[in-house]
XYZ file of C-alpha atoms in Angstrom:
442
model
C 0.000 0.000 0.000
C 1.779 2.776 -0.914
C 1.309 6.379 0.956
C 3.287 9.575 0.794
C 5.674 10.354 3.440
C 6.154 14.425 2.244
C 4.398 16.089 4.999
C 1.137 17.041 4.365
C 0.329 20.968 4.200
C -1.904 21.067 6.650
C 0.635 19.427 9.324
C 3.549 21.841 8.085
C 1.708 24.987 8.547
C 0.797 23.835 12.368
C 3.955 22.946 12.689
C 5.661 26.266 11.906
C 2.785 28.193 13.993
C 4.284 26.394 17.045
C 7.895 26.499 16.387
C 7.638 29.944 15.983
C 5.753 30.837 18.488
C 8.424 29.228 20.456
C 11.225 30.704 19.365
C 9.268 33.921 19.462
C 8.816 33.155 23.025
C 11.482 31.154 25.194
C 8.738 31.089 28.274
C 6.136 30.529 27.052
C 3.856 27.025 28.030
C 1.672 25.423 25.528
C -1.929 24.232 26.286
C -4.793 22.587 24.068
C -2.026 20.314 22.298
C -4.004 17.004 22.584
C -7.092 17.975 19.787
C -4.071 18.006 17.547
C -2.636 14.440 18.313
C -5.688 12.801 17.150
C -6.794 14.544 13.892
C -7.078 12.549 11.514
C -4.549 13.620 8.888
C -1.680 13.582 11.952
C -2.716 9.886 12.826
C -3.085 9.379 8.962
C 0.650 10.924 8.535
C 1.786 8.980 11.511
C 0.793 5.929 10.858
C 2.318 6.169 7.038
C 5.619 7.381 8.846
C 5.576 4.277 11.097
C 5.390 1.936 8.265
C 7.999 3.134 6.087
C 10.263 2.607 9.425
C 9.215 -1.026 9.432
C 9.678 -3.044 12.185
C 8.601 -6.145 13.799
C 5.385 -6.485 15.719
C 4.815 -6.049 19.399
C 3.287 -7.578 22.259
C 0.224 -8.051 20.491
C 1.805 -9.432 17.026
C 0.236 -7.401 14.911
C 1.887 -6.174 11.686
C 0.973 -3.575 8.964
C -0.106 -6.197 6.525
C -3.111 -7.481 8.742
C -4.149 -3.787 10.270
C -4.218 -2.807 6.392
C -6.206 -6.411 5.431
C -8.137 -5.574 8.135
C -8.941 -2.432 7.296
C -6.686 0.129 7.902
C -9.452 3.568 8.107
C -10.849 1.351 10.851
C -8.022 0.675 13.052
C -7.161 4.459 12.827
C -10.825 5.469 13.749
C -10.315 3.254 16.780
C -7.126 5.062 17.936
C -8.835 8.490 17.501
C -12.018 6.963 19.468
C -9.655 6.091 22.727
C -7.610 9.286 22.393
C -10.420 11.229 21.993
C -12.092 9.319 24.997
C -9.187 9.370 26.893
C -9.050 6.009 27.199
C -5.923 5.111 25.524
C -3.986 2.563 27.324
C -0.395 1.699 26.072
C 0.273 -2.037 25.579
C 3.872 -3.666 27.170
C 6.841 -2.966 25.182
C 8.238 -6.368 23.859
C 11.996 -6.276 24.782
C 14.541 -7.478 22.708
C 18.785 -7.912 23.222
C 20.454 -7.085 20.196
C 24.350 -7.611 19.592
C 26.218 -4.675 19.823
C 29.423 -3.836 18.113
C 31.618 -3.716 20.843
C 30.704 -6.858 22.016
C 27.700 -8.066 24.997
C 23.945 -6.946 24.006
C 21.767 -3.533 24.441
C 17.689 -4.273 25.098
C 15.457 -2.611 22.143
C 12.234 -1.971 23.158
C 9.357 -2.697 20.728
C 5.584 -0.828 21.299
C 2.944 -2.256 19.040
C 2.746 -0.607 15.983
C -0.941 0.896 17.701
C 1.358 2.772 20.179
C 4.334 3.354 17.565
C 1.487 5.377 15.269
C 0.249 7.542 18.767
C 4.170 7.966 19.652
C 4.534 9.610 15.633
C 1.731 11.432 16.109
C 2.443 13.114 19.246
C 5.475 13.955 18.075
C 4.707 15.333 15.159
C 2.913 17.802 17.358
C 5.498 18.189 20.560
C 8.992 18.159 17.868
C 8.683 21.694 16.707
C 8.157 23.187 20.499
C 10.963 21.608 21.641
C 13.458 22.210 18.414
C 13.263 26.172 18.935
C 14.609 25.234 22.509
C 17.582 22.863 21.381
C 21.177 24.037 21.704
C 22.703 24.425 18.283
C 25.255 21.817 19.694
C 23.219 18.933 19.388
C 23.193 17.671 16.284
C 21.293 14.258 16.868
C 17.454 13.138 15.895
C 16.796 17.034 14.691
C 14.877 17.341 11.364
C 17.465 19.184 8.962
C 20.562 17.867 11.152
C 22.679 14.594 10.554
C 25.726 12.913 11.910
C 27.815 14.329 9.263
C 27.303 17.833 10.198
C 28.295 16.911 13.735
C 31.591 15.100 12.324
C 32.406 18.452 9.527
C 32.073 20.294 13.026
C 34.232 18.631 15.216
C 36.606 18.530 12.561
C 36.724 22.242 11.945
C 37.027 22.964 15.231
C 40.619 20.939 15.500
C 41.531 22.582 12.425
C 41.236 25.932 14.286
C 43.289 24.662 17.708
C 40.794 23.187 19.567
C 42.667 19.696 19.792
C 42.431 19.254 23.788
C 39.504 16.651 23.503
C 37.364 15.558 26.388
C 36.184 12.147 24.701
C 32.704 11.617 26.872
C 30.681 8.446 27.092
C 27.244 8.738 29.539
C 26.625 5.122 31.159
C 23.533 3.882 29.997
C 21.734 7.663 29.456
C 18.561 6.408 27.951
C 18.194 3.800 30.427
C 19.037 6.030 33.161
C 17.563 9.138 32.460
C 15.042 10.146 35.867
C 11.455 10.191 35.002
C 11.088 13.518 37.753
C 13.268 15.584 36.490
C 12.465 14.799 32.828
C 8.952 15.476 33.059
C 10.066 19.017 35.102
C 11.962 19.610 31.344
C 8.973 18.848 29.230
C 6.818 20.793 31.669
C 8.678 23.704 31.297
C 7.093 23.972 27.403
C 4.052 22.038 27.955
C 0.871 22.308 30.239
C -1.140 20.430 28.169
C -2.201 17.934 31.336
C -3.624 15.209 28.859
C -0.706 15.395 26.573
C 1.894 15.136 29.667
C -0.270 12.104 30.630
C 0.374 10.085 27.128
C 4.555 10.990 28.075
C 4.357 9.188 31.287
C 2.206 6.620 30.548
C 4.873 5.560 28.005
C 7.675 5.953 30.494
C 6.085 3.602 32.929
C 4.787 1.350 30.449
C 5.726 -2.339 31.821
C 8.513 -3.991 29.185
C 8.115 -8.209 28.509
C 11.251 -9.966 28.690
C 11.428 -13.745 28.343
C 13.364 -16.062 30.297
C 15.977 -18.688 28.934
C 13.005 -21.138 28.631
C 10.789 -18.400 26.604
C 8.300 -17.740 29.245
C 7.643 -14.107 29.183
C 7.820 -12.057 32.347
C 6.781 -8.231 33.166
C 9.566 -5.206 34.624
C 9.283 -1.896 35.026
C 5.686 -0.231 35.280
C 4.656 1.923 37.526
C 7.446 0.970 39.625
C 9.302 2.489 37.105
C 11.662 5.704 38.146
C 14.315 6.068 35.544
C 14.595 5.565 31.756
C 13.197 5.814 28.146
C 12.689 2.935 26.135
C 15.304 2.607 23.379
C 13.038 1.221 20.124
C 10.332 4.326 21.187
C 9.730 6.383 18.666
C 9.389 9.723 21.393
C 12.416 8.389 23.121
C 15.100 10.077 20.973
C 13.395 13.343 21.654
C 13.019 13.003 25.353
C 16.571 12.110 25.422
C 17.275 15.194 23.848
C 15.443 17.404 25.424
C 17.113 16.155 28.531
C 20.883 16.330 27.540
C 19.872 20.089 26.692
C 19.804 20.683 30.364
C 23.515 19.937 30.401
C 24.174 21.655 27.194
C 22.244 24.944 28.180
C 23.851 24.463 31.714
C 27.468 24.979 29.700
C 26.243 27.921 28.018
C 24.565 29.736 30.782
C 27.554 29.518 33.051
C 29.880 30.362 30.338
C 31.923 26.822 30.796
C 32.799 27.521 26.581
C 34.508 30.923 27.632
C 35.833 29.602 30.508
C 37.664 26.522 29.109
C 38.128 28.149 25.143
C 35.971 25.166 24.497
C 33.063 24.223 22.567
C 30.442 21.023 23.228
C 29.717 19.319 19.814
C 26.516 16.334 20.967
C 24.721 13.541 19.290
C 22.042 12.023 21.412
C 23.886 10.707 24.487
C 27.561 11.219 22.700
C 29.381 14.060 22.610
C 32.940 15.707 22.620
C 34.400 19.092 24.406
C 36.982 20.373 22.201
C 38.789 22.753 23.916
C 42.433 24.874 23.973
C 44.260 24.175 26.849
C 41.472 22.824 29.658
C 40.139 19.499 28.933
C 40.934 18.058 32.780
C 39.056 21.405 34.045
C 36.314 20.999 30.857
C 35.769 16.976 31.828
C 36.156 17.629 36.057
C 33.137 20.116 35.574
C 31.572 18.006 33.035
C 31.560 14.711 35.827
C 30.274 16.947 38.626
C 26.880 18.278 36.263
C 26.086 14.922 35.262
C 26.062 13.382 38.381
C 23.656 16.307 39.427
C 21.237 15.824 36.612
C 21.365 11.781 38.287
C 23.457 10.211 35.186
C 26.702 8.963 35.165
C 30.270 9.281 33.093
C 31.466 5.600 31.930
C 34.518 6.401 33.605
C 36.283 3.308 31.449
C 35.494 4.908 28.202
C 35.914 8.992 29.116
C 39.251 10.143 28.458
C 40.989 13.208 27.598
C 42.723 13.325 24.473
C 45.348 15.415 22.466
C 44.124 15.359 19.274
C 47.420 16.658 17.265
C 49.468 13.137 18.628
C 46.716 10.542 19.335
C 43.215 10.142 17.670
C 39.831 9.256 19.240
C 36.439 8.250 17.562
C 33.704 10.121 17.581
C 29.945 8.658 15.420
C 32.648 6.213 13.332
C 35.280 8.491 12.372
C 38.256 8.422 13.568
C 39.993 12.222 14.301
C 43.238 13.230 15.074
C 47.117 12.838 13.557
C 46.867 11.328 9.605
C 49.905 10.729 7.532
C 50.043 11.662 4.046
C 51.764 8.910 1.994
C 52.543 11.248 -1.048
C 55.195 13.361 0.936
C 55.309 12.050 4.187
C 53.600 15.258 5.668
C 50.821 14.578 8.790
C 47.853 16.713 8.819
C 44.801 16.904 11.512
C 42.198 14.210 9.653
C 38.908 12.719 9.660
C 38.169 8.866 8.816
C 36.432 6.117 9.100
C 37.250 4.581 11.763
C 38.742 0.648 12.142
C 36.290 -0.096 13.969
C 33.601 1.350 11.112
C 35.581 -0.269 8.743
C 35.351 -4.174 10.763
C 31.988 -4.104 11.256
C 30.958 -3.466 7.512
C 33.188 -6.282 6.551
C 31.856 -8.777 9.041
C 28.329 -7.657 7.704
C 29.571 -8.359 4.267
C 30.481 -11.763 5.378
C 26.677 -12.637 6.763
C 25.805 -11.952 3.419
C 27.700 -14.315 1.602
C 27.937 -16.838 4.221
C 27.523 -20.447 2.195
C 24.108 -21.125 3.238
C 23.224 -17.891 1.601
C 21.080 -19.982 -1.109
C 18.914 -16.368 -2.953
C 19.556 -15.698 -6.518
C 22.702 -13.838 -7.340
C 21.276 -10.485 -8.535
C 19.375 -10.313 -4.947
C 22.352 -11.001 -3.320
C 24.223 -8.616 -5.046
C 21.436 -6.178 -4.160
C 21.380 -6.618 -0.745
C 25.261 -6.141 -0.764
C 25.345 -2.918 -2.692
C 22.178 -1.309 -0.781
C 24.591 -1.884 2.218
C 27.833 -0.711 1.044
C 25.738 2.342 -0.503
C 23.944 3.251 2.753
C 27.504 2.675 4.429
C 29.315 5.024 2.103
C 26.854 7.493 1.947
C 27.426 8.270 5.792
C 31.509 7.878 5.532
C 31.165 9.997 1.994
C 33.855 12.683 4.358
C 37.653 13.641 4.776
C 40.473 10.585 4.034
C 38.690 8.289 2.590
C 40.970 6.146 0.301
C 42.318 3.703 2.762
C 39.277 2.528 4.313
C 37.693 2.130 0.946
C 40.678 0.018 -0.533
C 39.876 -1.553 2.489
C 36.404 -2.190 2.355
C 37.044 -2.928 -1.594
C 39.425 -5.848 -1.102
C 37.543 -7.685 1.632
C 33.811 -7.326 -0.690
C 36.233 -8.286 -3.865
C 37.694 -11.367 -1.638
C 33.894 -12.323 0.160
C 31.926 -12.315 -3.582
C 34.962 -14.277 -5.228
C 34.712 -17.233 -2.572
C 31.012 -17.033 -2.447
C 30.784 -17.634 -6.899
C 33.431 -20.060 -6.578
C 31.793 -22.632 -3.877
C 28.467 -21.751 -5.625
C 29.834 -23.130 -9.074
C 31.744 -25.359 -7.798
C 35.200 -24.070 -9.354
C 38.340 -26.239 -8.862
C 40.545 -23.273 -7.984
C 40.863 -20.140 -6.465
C 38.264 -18.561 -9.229
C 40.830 -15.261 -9.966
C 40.799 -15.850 -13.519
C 37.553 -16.410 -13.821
C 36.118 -13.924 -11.416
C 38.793 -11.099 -11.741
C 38.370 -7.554 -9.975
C 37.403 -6.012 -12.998
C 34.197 -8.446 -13.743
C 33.070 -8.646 -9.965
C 33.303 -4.589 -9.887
C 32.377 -4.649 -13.724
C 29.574 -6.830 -15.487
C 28.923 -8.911 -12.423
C 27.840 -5.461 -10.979
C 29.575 -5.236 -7.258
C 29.390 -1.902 -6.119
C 32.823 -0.618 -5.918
C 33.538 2.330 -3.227
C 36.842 3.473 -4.736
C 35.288 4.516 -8.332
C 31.589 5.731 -7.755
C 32.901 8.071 -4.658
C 36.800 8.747 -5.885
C 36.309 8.062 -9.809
C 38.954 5.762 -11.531
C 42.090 5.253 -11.077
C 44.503 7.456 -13.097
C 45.795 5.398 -16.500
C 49.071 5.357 -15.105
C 48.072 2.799 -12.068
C 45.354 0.960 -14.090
């Protein structure tokens, strides 16, 4: 079923009416927000949003293909009926451990996609308000803002001195983040009692976990105190809204004076770059998080000088690069080794042996990865980590044709670089984003 995801006119224009009216006025609290969460063409909007962004089902195992067999004008008339009732009831989030890349697991909550769609809606409604209030140092989950803009920053600012680098890492933030004092942020903007009500209803709704034996058991609830579900579609805005306590904290006191430093965020990561007072920028730093009840991972915070030792920051890599022309180091950005592993061990999955799909969907899948992949490390010194990323694909899809047709050798003659990259039609990193190689080193 295919729906537009361009914002519809209607939700654009009340959109900029509250925006503005926030930026026009910093103190201002809204009211009669909760009419808007349930019009139709927000829920409509939402729930057309929610699909694109896929997802498996929740709790309740219900996925777009039966709400839309079902009748999907229906399902949304039932949402607006409950909202407008305010009877609305949020069902358990269905908890999930995913790997991450560092090694051990992170839990992913998953709402139903009934509660993803009221999440979208609301905020659709609540985003605007609360962008006018965001520090232009956070760069992360902002319409208009990306992860590259927060990596061009960072490396401008060690191109003008700032290499003193307070490399921060918050323990857990969204899991940790205190209910209280979160809903004191959101009630600064909002006084809207029945929208505040849908917030904390989500904070506290109980998560399903299953044992080792698959028997599913409820935490959190009511009981709950602390943390926003990662897999919520509000969460990444609540989390923002709270780390711009600490990053309007830094500006009101005048820490960026103080320390000739400036705060460049993303979510729950960010960096201090700073000339000359990283220990005093990351001592100050430790004592506001612990009063705004989060914590430093002390094992991963460090302080860093940037012009003889690098740290990572979003998958690049910053600091001390050598140029191999003349010998000559500069102040870089990269991908990072760590970016750089975990593409090729994703490359592997895909052409693992038992990988049985036709050879143009594999390719497919391969190439909408290695695109998606190199359009987010499309910045600064590229070269090496796509000669990197080149050879390993070139190696993987050479191994994979060769068991598949069962070729007595090594398959090099038969599946050369230039037909794996060429008619076999391999996406290849070093020509689409750095053109071909000069004649001279074909």
């Amino acid at each position: 079923m295919a729906m537009s995801l361009t914002t519809p006119d209607s939700i654009r224009s009340l959109q900029r009416k509250l925006y503005c009216k926030a930026k026009a006025e910093p103190a201002f609290r809204f009211y009669l927000l909760y009419d808007k969460i349930y019009r139709e063409d927000i829920l409509a909007h939402a729930y057309a949003l929610a699909r694109a962004n896929g997802g498996a089902p929740g709790v309740d195992g219900m996925t777009f293909a039966m709400i839309e067999a079902a009748g999907l004008e229906e399902w949304l008339a039932e949402i607006r009926k409950d909202l407008v009732a305010k009877a609305y009831r949020p069902a358990p989030v269905r908890r999930v451990m995913i790997p991450k890349p560092g090694g051990g697991e992170r839990p992913l909550g998953i709402p139903t996609i009934r509660d993803r769609v009221v999440q979208t809606a609301t905020k659709l409604v609540l985003e605007p308000i609360f962008e006018a209030d965001l520090d232009p140092a956070a760069y992360g989950y902002r319409p208009k803002r990306s992860g590259t803009e927060a990596i061009k920053a960072v490396h401008a600012l060690l191109c003008r001195g700032y290499t003193d680098v307070v490399d921060a890492d918050l323990a857990k933030y969204f899991d940790t983040i205190p209910h209280q004092d979160l809903m004191r942020s959101v009630a600064q903007r909002i006084v809207d009692r029945h929208g505040l009500r849908l917030i904390k209803l989500w904070l506290r709704a109980p998560v399903e976990e299953r044992d080792a034996d698959g028997k599913p058991h409820m935490t959190g609830g009511k009981r709950s105190r602390k943390g926003t579900p990662q897999g919520g579609v509000v969460s990444p805005l609540l989390a923002n809204i709270y780390m711009n306590r600490f990053l309007k904290h830094w500006r009101r006191t005048g820490r960026g004076e103080a320390y000739r430093a400036h705060v460049i965020s993303y979510a729950d990561d960010f960096v201090i770059l700073s000339h000359g007072y990283a220990d005093e920028a990351l001592a100050w730093t430790r004592m506001v998080v612990t009063k705004l009840g989060l914590a430093l991972n002390e094992t991963k915070t460090v302080v860093r000088d940037a012009r003889h030792e690098r740290f990572d920051f979003l998958g690049y890599s910053f600091g001390p690069h050598h140029y191999r022309k003349d010998g000559h180091w500069y102040l870089g950005a990269s991908p990072s080794k760590k970016s750089v592993q975990r593409l090729k061990v994703k490359v592997s999955d895909i052409l693992v042996p038992g990988n049985m799909g036709a050879w143009p969907e594999v390719r497919n899948q391969l190439n909408r990865m290695l695109r998606g992949w190199s359009a987010y490390f499309c910045y600064g010194t590229r070269l090496p980590a796509y000669r990197a990323v080149d050879n390993h694909v070139y190696e993987r899809v050479r191994r994979f044709l060769v068991r598949r047709h069962k070729v007595p050798s090594h398959g090099t003659s038969l599946f050369p670089r230039e037909a794996v990259f060429g008619a076999l039609g391999v996406f290849h990193l070093r020509r689409v984003h750095l053109g071909p190689l000069p004649r001279a080193l074909q």
